[in-house]
Amino acid sequence: MRQGLQWLHSRAYPLRVLLEVAGLFLLAYVLQRLWLRSALEEQRWELGVWAELLLYTLPVCALMVWRGIRLARQSMTERVGRRLRPLILNCCAVFALGLTLSAGLVHYQIESVKSTAQARFDHLVELLAGDVKLRFDLPAKGLRGLAALFEARLQFYEDEFRRYVVARNMLRDFPGVRGFGFIERVERDELENFLQREQTRTHELKLSTSGDAADLFIVKYIEPLENNLPALGFDLGAEPVRRAAAERALRSGQATLTPFLKPIPNPQSSIRSSDFLFLLPLHHIGADLSTEPQRLAASAGLLYAPIKLSELLADIGHNTQGLLSFKLFEGSNTVPAALLFELDGERPREAPGPASGADQQEHMFQVSQTIFVGGQPLTLLLTSTHQFDALVIEGKPFWAGVGGVALSMMSVMVLWLFGIGRARALFIADEMTAGFRQANTEAEAALREHQFLLDTLKHHSLVSSADAKGLFTYANDEFCLVSGYRRDELLGERFDMVATLPESLATLNEARGQIFRGKLWSGELGHLNKQGQAYWVKTTIAPFLDASGQVERFVAIHTDISRQKQAETEMRLRSEQLAAIFALSPDGFVSFDAQHMVRYISPAFNTLTGLSSAAVLGLGADALLALLAQQGAETAASVSMAQLHEASHLIELERPTHRVLELTLRQGQSIEIAQVLQLRDVSHQVEVDRMKSEFLHTAAHELRTPMASIYGFSELLISRDMAPERQKQFLKKIYSQSQVMVAIINDLLDLARMEARGDKDLNLQRVELGAVLAQAVEQFEVPEGRAAVELDLAAAPCFVKIDANSVLHVLRNLLSNAYKYSPAGGAVQLRMLGSTATQVCIEVQDHGIGMSAEQLSHITERFYRADKSGTVLGAGLGMSIVKDILDLQGGELKITSEPGLGSTVRVLLPISQAELSPPQSTLQPG
């Protein structure tokens, strides 16, 4: 404590504090220059004053508080007692009161500065706005002088016009005005006469116009001519903006300012360099101008002055000495697109580009005014400059705040010094007896904590101890309960009295070696209790060493983990069973956790979707559905998890192969498996349903047509009396439609039988093919009026192994088609062509209407008919039946056809490989 007091009163301490304060001020100054000013450029200046004040005062205040607390600690053996807390609170209250008063003083100074600055800003705004309005009024004054000359002469003469303009000092009296001119309104019908008059007067006027307006506004005079010669003869009415301004001036009878003019395409035009045109209408003396038609009728032309904005406002800022900046906008809006002119302090800029960061800074004052020049609204946006802000602020609020904070700190230091002296005296008195009280309190607390830990350990864990020889010296109740031994049976016996499971012997030997080397060991061991039942414990064995470093005794703490081990075993077995089930199941399964992330996929999922486990595991539910959608067609509809919560849905995959999968979402009963998504391949069922629906739809359609005919004709026969000949006609039609229905039903039954039984009903025998063909021709009923079938058999007999009745069915269908699709007549030929080593060819040829390539591609489809007119009877099943019969017997069907030339059908049948011998059976008719 003496050394601390000596250090406190040494001369080095005040010097160190002063150096620290100076360093903080220097750091604050650097931060203000490098960072704070740029960071607050776009903020209000009051915020800058507060920020600078906080930057300079807060670090110093923090330093002084830290130094004061450190002094208290060092003077009181590095400890601040409870008696210092009231002192600290009092110092904080005094300091807070001082800061509040300082903040009030700063706020008062800021408001005072703002009031003074507002008055000065308003005065400068009045000067600058008046100067702008005065400059825009100058062209109007010049034009009114010319109007007075017109009224005195009742017309303009070129020489007098020129003398008037030359007599004026344009640069001095009319800055920004490029000249004065006279515009004559000429009807297009009078244009030729006007040009002839002007040619006799001067050869310098050259008409420049475009469009076909009814009237023209032609510049007749313009002075000084040497600067404005291209404008002479220019038609203002050729450009929409200038025409609108001229017409507005004539209708209103008042001076008119055009909107801001854009350059016109003619590069020779002087109008290109003008920003505005000031127009003043002239009227005949004595005319009544009370109405718009009267003003138009009394019009004698227009006086105009082209104005260059940058020249008009060239030295506009000299009165404000750089303290104000202003922007001139066209219209009443201050949007950047309407900006015409900008004065940044004393530097004018005409129509600047996008505002920079400096242009967008926050200024102290800003006001906008709208003035009307020639009926055109112009908006002035006047803003104080940083030079103005720096001039009016002058640092008064900042130094007032610094002074207030300094006084507050001095008050706190005085209060602290008085209070610390009293606290030091009380602390010295308490220090003499505090050591004894503290030691006693700590000892009692340690004893209670030790006893509490022992009691908790005894009730929670199995605790045992042994001496250096391995003999039990202690075992708690939990140890005795689990091991099955009484405490008196254990004490004095070796620790291996409790048998160890064979799978834990290696672990136990490892533990022995480690603890006898004086090291802590922790691991899992399996034991047998006294009744021979196995149990598992998580064991930690700690050796205690004596003063010489030798093992004196061991303490073992065990935690019963038998249930945990049993649960792990059951979980492992269950996982293995589920993995085996999922591996054998053809359905794919995906499990999600509580966060809806994929945690497991079955092998069948990879097979069905073609997606790898690495690409799917860890994905969210929606991401998985999106990945499945990518495996399908681009036009396929996607499925969301919300839809799967309501019902199962089907999706179509194109990769790795085309499949239709049924997705079913089921809720789980645990956090690890919150949801399970089942994917079942239903491609076959979907295809069967589609074919069944298509078949029933087409069959119903085909049966409806003859049924409607039968119903209609029958109804006519019942409801009306008619001649026998008419009745016979209707009965023939009913009979023919009944035949069609019978044929369709028979074909449908044949198809159903072949689909259901396949080749089970076939009676394959070795027969001579020529006899089959002859029987087919004999049994076939040739349509009335048509020639018989031309049969051409091979010279040598040919034996085939076929079902003769079904082949006869094939030949009847082919011959029937040949006659039906050759209505114009022509021969129908049945030939047996040459055979190869394995096949023989039968050919049926007609010379009918034939078929196109597109029709051939669909000829074997069910219910397909090449003739769409309905004149040819049939259901479109014959060729489909032919194809199915040949497929069942190992035959082939080949068709060639050309439209208008007929068709050729070739049937290839397999040749019997048995020795040539007579047939084993005779053909059955029909």
mmCIF file with all atom_site columns, C-alpha atoms in Angstrom, residues 397-544:
data_model
loop_
_atom_site.group_PDB
_atom_site.id
_atom_site.type_symbol
_atom_site.label_atom_id
_atom_site.label_alt_id
_atom_site.label_comp_id
_atom_site.label_asym_id
_atom_site.label_entity_id
_atom_site.label_seq_id
_atom_site.pdbx_PDB_ins_code
_atom_site.Cartn_x
_atom_site.Cartn_y
_atom_site.Cartn_z
_atom_site.occupancy
_atom_site.B_iso_or_equiv
_atom_site.pdbx_formal_charge
_atom_site.auth_seq_id
_atom_site.auth_comp_id
_atom_site.auth_asym_id
_atom_site.auth_atom_id
_atom_site.pdbx_PDB_model_num
ATOM 1   C CA . PRO A 1 397 ? -21.662 25.007  -30.040 1.00 0.00 ? 397 PRO A CA 1
ATOM 2   C CA . PHE A 1 398 ? -18.646 22.686  -30.073 1.00 0.00 ? 398 PHE A CA 1
ATOM 3   C CA . TRP A 1 399 ? -16.561 24.711  -27.616 1.00 0.00 ? 399 TRP A CA 1
ATOM 4   C CA . ALA A 1 400 ? -19.565 25.271  -25.379 1.00 0.00 ? 400 ALA A CA 1
ATOM 5   C CA . GLY A 1 401 ? -20.002 21.509  -25.184 1.00 0.00 ? 401 GLY A CA 1
ATOM 6   C CA . VAL A 1 402 ? -16.290 20.898  -24.531 1.00 0.00 ? 402 VAL A CA 1
ATOM 7   C CA . GLY A 1 403 ? -16.315 23.475  -21.715 1.00 0.00 ? 403 GLY A CA 1
ATOM 8   C CA . GLY A 1 404 ? -19.387 21.932  -20.150 1.00 0.00 ? 404 GLY A CA 1
ATOM 9   C CA . VAL A 1 405 ? -17.913 18.433  -20.241 1.00 0.00 ? 405 VAL A CA 1
ATOM 10  C CA . ALA A 1 406 ? -14.628 19.704  -18.758 1.00 0.00 ? 406 ALA A CA 1
ATOM 11  C CA . LEU A 1 407 ? -16.464 21.389  -15.857 1.00 0.00 ? 407 LEU A CA 1
ATOM 12  C CA . SER A 1 408 ? -18.485 18.216  -15.282 1.00 0.00 ? 408 SER A CA 1
ATOM 13  C CA . MET A 1 409 ? -15.308 16.134  -15.105 1.00 0.00 ? 409 MET A CA 1
ATOM 14  C CA . MET A 1 410 ? -13.683 18.579  -12.674 1.00 0.00 ? 410 MET A CA 1
ATOM 15  C CA . SER A 1 411 ? -16.740 18.394  -10.414 1.00 0.00 ? 411 SER A CA 1
ATOM 16  C CA . VAL A 1 412 ? -16.625 14.599  -10.495 1.00 0.00 ? 412 VAL A CA 1
ATOM 17  C CA . MET A 1 413 ? -12.891 14.581  -9.701  1.00 0.00 ? 413 MET A CA 1
ATOM 18  C CA . VAL A 1 414 ? -13.377 16.831  -6.656  1.00 0.00 ? 414 VAL A CA 1
ATOM 19  C CA . LEU A 1 415 ? -16.242 14.639  -5.367  1.00 0.00 ? 415 LEU A CA 1
ATOM 20  C CA . TRP A 1 416 ? -14.179 11.502  -6.053  1.00 0.00 ? 416 TRP A CA 1
ATOM 21  C CA . LEU A 1 417 ? -11.126 12.740  -4.136  1.00 0.00 ? 417 LEU A CA 1
ATOM 22  C CA . PHE A 1 418 ? -13.226 13.609  -1.063  1.00 0.00 ? 418 PHE A CA 1
ATOM 23  C CA . GLY A 1 419 ? -15.068 10.300  -1.151  1.00 0.00 ? 419 GLY A CA 1
ATOM 24  C CA . ILE A 1 420 ? -12.013 8.121   -1.793  1.00 0.00 ? 420 ILE A CA 1
ATOM 25  C CA . GLY A 1 421 ? -10.283 9.481   1.306   1.00 0.00 ? 421 GLY A CA 1
ATOM 26  C CA . ARG A 1 422 ? -13.180 8.438   3.515   1.00 0.00 ? 422 ARG A CA 1
ATOM 27  C CA . ALA A 1 423 ? -13.482 5.034   1.836   1.00 0.00 ? 423 ALA A CA 1
ATOM 28  C CA . ARG A 1 424 ? -9.771  4.425   2.280   1.00 0.00 ? 424 ARG A CA 1
ATOM 29  C CA . ALA A 1 425 ? -9.967  4.924   6.005   1.00 0.00 ? 425 ALA A CA 1
ATOM 30  C CA . LEU A 1 426 ? -12.915 2.543   6.366   1.00 0.00 ? 426 LEU A CA 1
ATOM 31  C CA . PHE A 1 427 ? -11.222 -0.029  4.145   1.00 0.00 ? 427 PHE A CA 1
ATOM 32  C CA . ILE A 1 428 ? -8.033  -0.064  6.243   1.00 0.00 ? 428 ILE A CA 1
ATOM 33  C CA . ALA A 1 429 ? -10.103 -0.769  9.334   1.00 0.00 ? 429 ALA A CA 1
ATOM 34  C CA . ASP A 1 430 ? -11.987 -3.638  7.715   1.00 0.00 ? 430 ASP A CA 1
ATOM 35  C CA . GLU A 1 431 ? -8.853  -5.123  6.177   1.00 0.00 ? 431 GLU A CA 1
ATOM 36  C CA . MET A 1 432 ? -7.399  -6.013  9.568   1.00 0.00 ? 432 MET A CA 1
ATOM 37  C CA . THR A 1 433 ? -10.221 -8.484  10.370  1.00 0.00 ? 433 THR A CA 1
ATOM 38  C CA . ALA A 1 434 ? -11.406 -9.459  6.909   1.00 0.00 ? 434 ALA A CA 1
ATOM 39  C CA . GLY A 1 435 ? -8.740  -12.154 6.399   1.00 0.00 ? 435 GLY A CA 1
ATOM 40  C CA . PHE A 1 436 ? -9.930  -14.263 9.330   1.00 0.00 ? 436 PHE A CA 1
ATOM 41  C CA . ARG A 1 437 ? -13.595 -14.071 8.375   1.00 0.00 ? 437 ARG A CA 1
ATOM 42  C CA . GLN A 1 438 ? -12.881 -14.917 4.778   1.00 0.00 ? 438 GLN A CA 1
ATOM 43  C CA . ALA A 1 439 ? -10.781 -17.988 5.592   1.00 0.00 ? 439 ALA A CA 1
ATOM 44  C CA . ASN A 1 440 ? -13.478 -19.377 7.880   1.00 0.00 ? 440 ASN A CA 1
ATOM 45  C CA . THR A 1 441 ? -16.210 -18.758 5.307   1.00 0.00 ? 441 THR A CA 1
ATOM 46  C CA . GLU A 1 442 ? -14.227 -20.436 2.540   1.00 0.00 ? 442 GLU A CA 1
ATOM 47  C CA . ALA A 1 443 ? -13.486 -23.497 4.648   1.00 0.00 ? 443 ALA A CA 1
ATOM 48  C CA . GLU A 1 444 ? -17.143 -23.978 5.572   1.00 0.00 ? 444 GLU A CA 1
ATOM 49  C CA . ALA A 1 445 ? -18.210 -23.549 1.964   1.00 0.00 ? 445 ALA A CA 1
ATOM 50  C CA . ALA A 1 446 ? -15.649 -26.070 0.733   1.00 0.00 ? 446 ALA A CA 1
ATOM 51  C CA . LEU A 1 447 ? -16.785 -28.608 3.352   1.00 0.00 ? 447 LEU A CA 1
ATOM 52  C CA . ARG A 1 448 ? -20.430 -28.217 2.373   1.00 0.00 ? 448 ARG A CA 1
ATOM 53  C CA . GLU A 1 449 ? -19.604 -28.496 -1.295  1.00 0.00 ? 449 GLU A CA 1
ATOM 54  C CA . HIS A 1 450 ? -17.509 -31.615 -0.703  1.00 0.00 ? 450 HIS A CA 1
ATOM 55  C CA . GLN A 1 451 ? -20.278 -33.288 1.283   1.00 0.00 ? 451 GLN A CA 1
ATOM 56  C CA . PHE A 1 452 ? -22.898 -32.342 -1.324  1.00 0.00 ? 452 PHE A CA 1
ATOM 57  C CA . LEU A 1 453 ? -20.805 -33.820 -4.142  1.00 0.00 ? 453 LEU A CA 1
ATOM 58  C CA . LEU A 1 454 ? -20.262 -37.039 -2.198  1.00 0.00 ? 454 LEU A CA 1
ATOM 59  C CA . ASP A 1 455 ? -23.974 -37.461 -1.453  1.00 0.00 ? 455 ASP A CA 1
ATOM 60  C CA . THR A 1 456 ? -24.913 -36.775 -5.053  1.00 0.00 ? 456 THR A CA 1
ATOM 61  C CA . LEU A 1 457 ? -22.290 -39.195 -6.334  1.00 0.00 ? 457 LEU A CA 1
ATOM 62  C CA . LYS A 1 458 ? -23.420 -41.950 -3.998  1.00 0.00 ? 458 LYS A CA 1
ATOM 63  C CA . HIS A 1 459 ? -27.040 -41.737 -5.121  1.00 0.00 ? 459 HIS A CA 1
ATOM 64  C CA . HIS A 1 460 ? -26.330 -41.361 -8.821  1.00 0.00 ? 460 HIS A CA 1
ATOM 65  C CA . SER A 1 461 ? -23.369 -43.675 -9.542  1.00 0.00 ? 461 SER A CA 1
ATOM 66  C CA . LEU A 1 462 ? -21.766 -46.915 -8.451  1.00 0.00 ? 462 LEU A CA 1
ATOM 67  C CA . VAL A 1 463 ? -18.726 -45.971 -6.310  1.00 0.00 ? 463 VAL A CA 1
ATOM 68  C CA . SER A 1 464 ? -16.016 -48.319 -5.062  1.00 0.00 ? 464 SER A CA 1
ATOM 69  C CA . SER A 1 465 ? -12.444 -48.001 -3.864  1.00 0.00 ? 465 SER A CA 1
ATOM 70  C CA . ALA A 1 466 ? -9.531  -50.416 -3.444  1.00 0.00 ? 466 ALA A CA 1
ATOM 71  C CA . ASP A 1 467 ? -6.062  -50.271 -1.937  1.00 0.00 ? 467 ASP A CA 1
ATOM 72  C CA . ALA A 1 468 ? -2.802  -50.714 -3.816  1.00 0.00 ? 468 ALA A CA 1
ATOM 73  C CA . LYS A 1 469 ? -3.215  -54.531 -3.654  1.00 0.00 ? 469 LYS A CA 1
ATOM 74  C CA . GLY A 1 470 ? -6.593  -54.398 -5.320  1.00 0.00 ? 470 GLY A CA 1
ATOM 75  C CA . LEU A 1 471 ? -8.675  -55.188 -2.209  1.00 0.00 ? 471 LEU A CA 1
ATOM 76  C CA . PHE A 1 472 ? -12.061 -53.529 -1.784  1.00 0.00 ? 472 PHE A CA 1
ATOM 77  C CA . THR A 1 473 ? -12.049 -50.780 0.867   1.00 0.00 ? 473 THR A CA 1
ATOM 78  C CA . TYR A 1 474 ? -15.423 -49.195 0.022   1.00 0.00 ? 474 TYR A CA 1
ATOM 79  C CA . ALA A 1 475 ? -18.581 -49.891 -1.991  1.00 0.00 ? 475 ALA A CA 1
ATOM 80  C CA . ASN A 1 476 ? -21.713 -47.737 -1.912  1.00 0.00 ? 476 ASN A CA 1
ATOM 81  C CA . ASP A 1 477 ? -25.308 -48.974 -1.897  1.00 0.00 ? 477 ASP A CA 1
ATOM 82  C CA . GLU A 1 478 ? -25.772 -48.609 -5.647  1.00 0.00 ? 478 GLU A CA 1
ATOM 83  C CA . PHE A 1 479 ? -22.686 -50.762 -6.306  1.00 0.00 ? 479 PHE A CA 1
ATOM 84  C CA . CYS A 1 480 ? -23.989 -53.481 -4.001  1.00 0.00 ? 480 CYS A CA 1
ATOM 85  C CA . LEU A 1 481 ? -27.468 -53.352 -5.577  1.00 0.00 ? 481 LEU A CA 1
ATOM 86  C CA . VAL A 1 482 ? -26.231 -53.789 -9.135  1.00 0.00 ? 482 VAL A CA 1
ATOM 87  C CA . SER A 1 483 ? -23.473 -56.350 -8.404  1.00 0.00 ? 483 SER A CA 1
ATOM 88  C CA . GLY A 1 484 ? -25.713 -58.441 -6.103  1.00 0.00 ? 484 GLY A CA 1
ATOM 89  C CA . TYR A 1 485 ? -23.078 -58.635 -3.330  1.00 0.00 ? 485 TYR A CA 1
ATOM 90  C CA . ARG A 1 486 ? -23.461 -57.320 0.175   1.00 0.00 ? 486 ARG A CA 1
ATOM 91  C CA . ARG A 1 487 ? -20.967 -54.753 1.369   1.00 0.00 ? 487 ARG A CA 1
ATOM 92  C CA . ASP A 1 488 ? -19.482 -57.121 3.989   1.00 0.00 ? 488 ASP A CA 1
ATOM 93  C CA . GLU A 1 489 ? -18.937 -59.708 1.223   1.00 0.00 ? 489 GLU A CA 1
ATOM 94  C CA . LEU A 1 490 ? -16.933 -57.214 -0.846  1.00 0.00 ? 490 LEU A CA 1
ATOM 95  C CA . LEU A 1 491 ? -14.765 -55.444 1.731   1.00 0.00 ? 491 LEU A CA 1
ATOM 96  C CA . GLY A 1 492 ? -11.316 -57.042 1.988   1.00 0.00 ? 492 GLY A CA 1
ATOM 97  C CA . GLU A 1 493 ? -11.801 -59.111 -1.195  1.00 0.00 ? 493 GLU A CA 1
ATOM 98  C CA . ARG A 1 494 ? -10.048 -58.562 -4.523  1.00 0.00 ? 494 ARG A CA 1
ATOM 99  C CA . PHE A 1 495 ? -11.807 -56.337 -7.027  1.00 0.00 ? 495 PHE A CA 1
ATOM 100 C CA . ASP A 1 496 ? -11.957 -59.216 -9.568  1.00 0.00 ? 496 ASP A CA 1
ATOM 101 C CA . MET A 1 497 ? -14.398 -60.956 -7.242  1.00 0.00 ? 497 MET A CA 1
ATOM 102 C CA . VAL A 1 498 ? -17.028 -59.335 -9.483  1.00 0.00 ? 498 VAL A CA 1
ATOM 103 C CA . ALA A 1 499 ? -16.632 -61.448 -12.634 1.00 0.00 ? 499 ALA A CA 1
ATOM 104 C CA . THR A 1 500 ? -15.869 -59.767 -15.964 1.00 0.00 ? 500 THR A CA 1
ATOM 105 C CA . LEU A 1 501 ? -17.466 -60.742 -19.277 1.00 0.00 ? 501 LEU A CA 1
ATOM 106 C CA . PRO A 1 502 ? -15.060 -62.435 -21.702 1.00 0.00 ? 502 PRO A CA 1
ATOM 107 C CA . GLU A 1 503 ? -15.426 -59.623 -24.287 1.00 0.00 ? 503 GLU A CA 1
ATOM 108 C CA . SER A 1 504 ? -14.239 -57.092 -21.644 1.00 0.00 ? 504 SER A CA 1
ATOM 109 C CA . LEU A 1 505 ? -11.128 -58.969 -20.402 1.00 0.00 ? 505 LEU A CA 1
ATOM 110 C CA . ALA A 1 506 ? -8.814  -57.224 -22.889 1.00 0.00 ? 506 ALA A CA 1
ATOM 111 C CA . THR A 1 507 ? -10.207 -53.842 -21.871 1.00 0.00 ? 507 THR A CA 1
ATOM 112 C CA . LEU A 1 508 ? -9.735  -54.673 -18.173 1.00 0.00 ? 508 LEU A CA 1
ATOM 113 C CA . ASN A 1 509 ? -6.090  -55.646 -18.719 1.00 0.00 ? 509 ASN A CA 1
ATOM 114 C CA . GLU A 1 510 ? -5.522  -52.333 -20.517 1.00 0.00 ? 510 GLU A CA 1
ATOM 115 C CA . ALA A 1 511 ? -7.078  -50.474 -17.563 1.00 0.00 ? 511 ALA A CA 1
ATOM 116 C CA . ARG A 1 512 ? -4.823  -52.292 -15.060 1.00 0.00 ? 512 ARG A CA 1
ATOM 117 C CA . GLY A 1 513 ? -1.691  -51.348 -16.913 1.00 0.00 ? 513 GLY A CA 1
ATOM 118 C CA . GLN A 1 514 ? -2.695  -47.694 -17.160 1.00 0.00 ? 514 GLN A CA 1
ATOM 119 C CA . ILE A 1 515 ? -3.835  -47.113 -13.554 1.00 0.00 ? 515 ILE A CA 1
ATOM 120 C CA . PHE A 1 516 ? -0.796  -48.860 -12.068 1.00 0.00 ? 516 PHE A CA 1
ATOM 121 C CA . ARG A 1 517 ? 1.294   -46.349 -13.996 1.00 0.00 ? 517 ARG A CA 1
ATOM 122 C CA . GLY A 1 518 ? -0.564  -43.627 -12.121 1.00 0.00 ? 518 GLY A CA 1
ATOM 123 C CA . LYS A 1 519 ? -2.808  -42.527 -15.011 1.00 0.00 ? 519 LYS A CA 1
ATOM 124 C CA . LEU A 1 520 ? -6.552  -41.995 -15.092 1.00 0.00 ? 520 LEU A CA 1
ATOM 125 C CA . TRP A 1 521 ? -8.532  -44.543 -17.143 1.00 0.00 ? 521 TRP A CA 1
ATOM 126 C CA . SER A 1 522 ? -12.076 -44.387 -18.535 1.00 0.00 ? 522 SER A CA 1
ATOM 127 C CA . GLY A 1 523 ? -13.990 -46.950 -20.599 1.00 0.00 ? 523 GLY A CA 1
ATOM 128 C CA . GLU A 1 524 ? -16.831 -49.493 -20.755 1.00 0.00 ? 524 GLU A CA 1
ATOM 129 C CA . LEU A 1 525 ? -16.740 -52.882 -18.981 1.00 0.00 ? 525 LEU A CA 1
ATOM 130 C CA . GLY A 1 526 ? -19.136 -55.825 -18.850 1.00 0.00 ? 526 GLY A CA 1
ATOM 131 C CA . HIS A 1 527 ? -19.592 -57.810 -15.600 1.00 0.00 ? 527 HIS A CA 1
ATOM 132 C CA . LEU A 1 528 ? -21.635 -60.676 -14.148 1.00 0.00 ? 528 LEU A CA 1
ATOM 133 C CA . ASN A 1 529 ? -23.523 -60.061 -10.925 1.00 0.00 ? 529 ASN A CA 1
ATOM 134 C CA . LYS A 1 530 ? -23.787 -62.597 -8.152  1.00 0.00 ? 530 LYS A CA 1
ATOM 135 C CA . GLN A 1 531 ? -26.815 -64.202 -9.826  1.00 0.00 ? 531 GLN A CA 1
ATOM 136 C CA . GLY A 1 532 ? -24.858 -64.655 -13.083 1.00 0.00 ? 532 GLY A CA 1
ATOM 137 C CA . GLN A 1 533 ? -26.682 -61.899 -15.005 1.00 0.00 ? 533 GLN A CA 1
ATOM 138 C CA . ALA A 1 534 ? -24.651 -59.650 -17.260 1.00 0.00 ? 534 ALA A CA 1
ATOM 139 C CA . TYR A 1 535 ? -24.596 -55.874 -16.850 1.00 0.00 ? 535 TYR A CA 1
ATOM 140 C CA . TRP A 1 536 ? -22.534 -53.076 -18.412 1.00 0.00 ? 536 TRP A CA 1
ATOM 141 C CA . VAL A 1 537 ? -21.001 -50.024 -16.717 1.00 0.00 ? 537 VAL A CA 1
ATOM 142 C CA . LYS A 1 538 ? -19.143 -46.950 -17.930 1.00 0.00 ? 538 LYS A CA 1
ATOM 143 C CA . THR A 1 539 ? -16.177 -46.821 -15.554 1.00 0.00 ? 539 THR A CA 1
ATOM 144 C CA . THR A 1 540 ? -13.654 -44.150 -14.571 1.00 0.00 ? 540 THR A CA 1
ATOM 145 C CA . ILE A 1 541 ? -10.755 -45.310 -12.335 1.00 0.00 ? 541 ILE A CA 1
ATOM 146 C CA . ALA A 1 542 ? -8.549  -42.678 -10.689 1.00 0.00 ? 542 ALA A CA 1
ATOM 147 C CA . PRO A 1 543 ? -5.306  -43.663 -8.890  1.00 0.00 ? 543 PRO A CA 1
ATOM 148 C CA . PHE A 1 544 ? -4.223  -41.699 -5.771  1.00 0.00 ? 544 PHE A CA 1
#
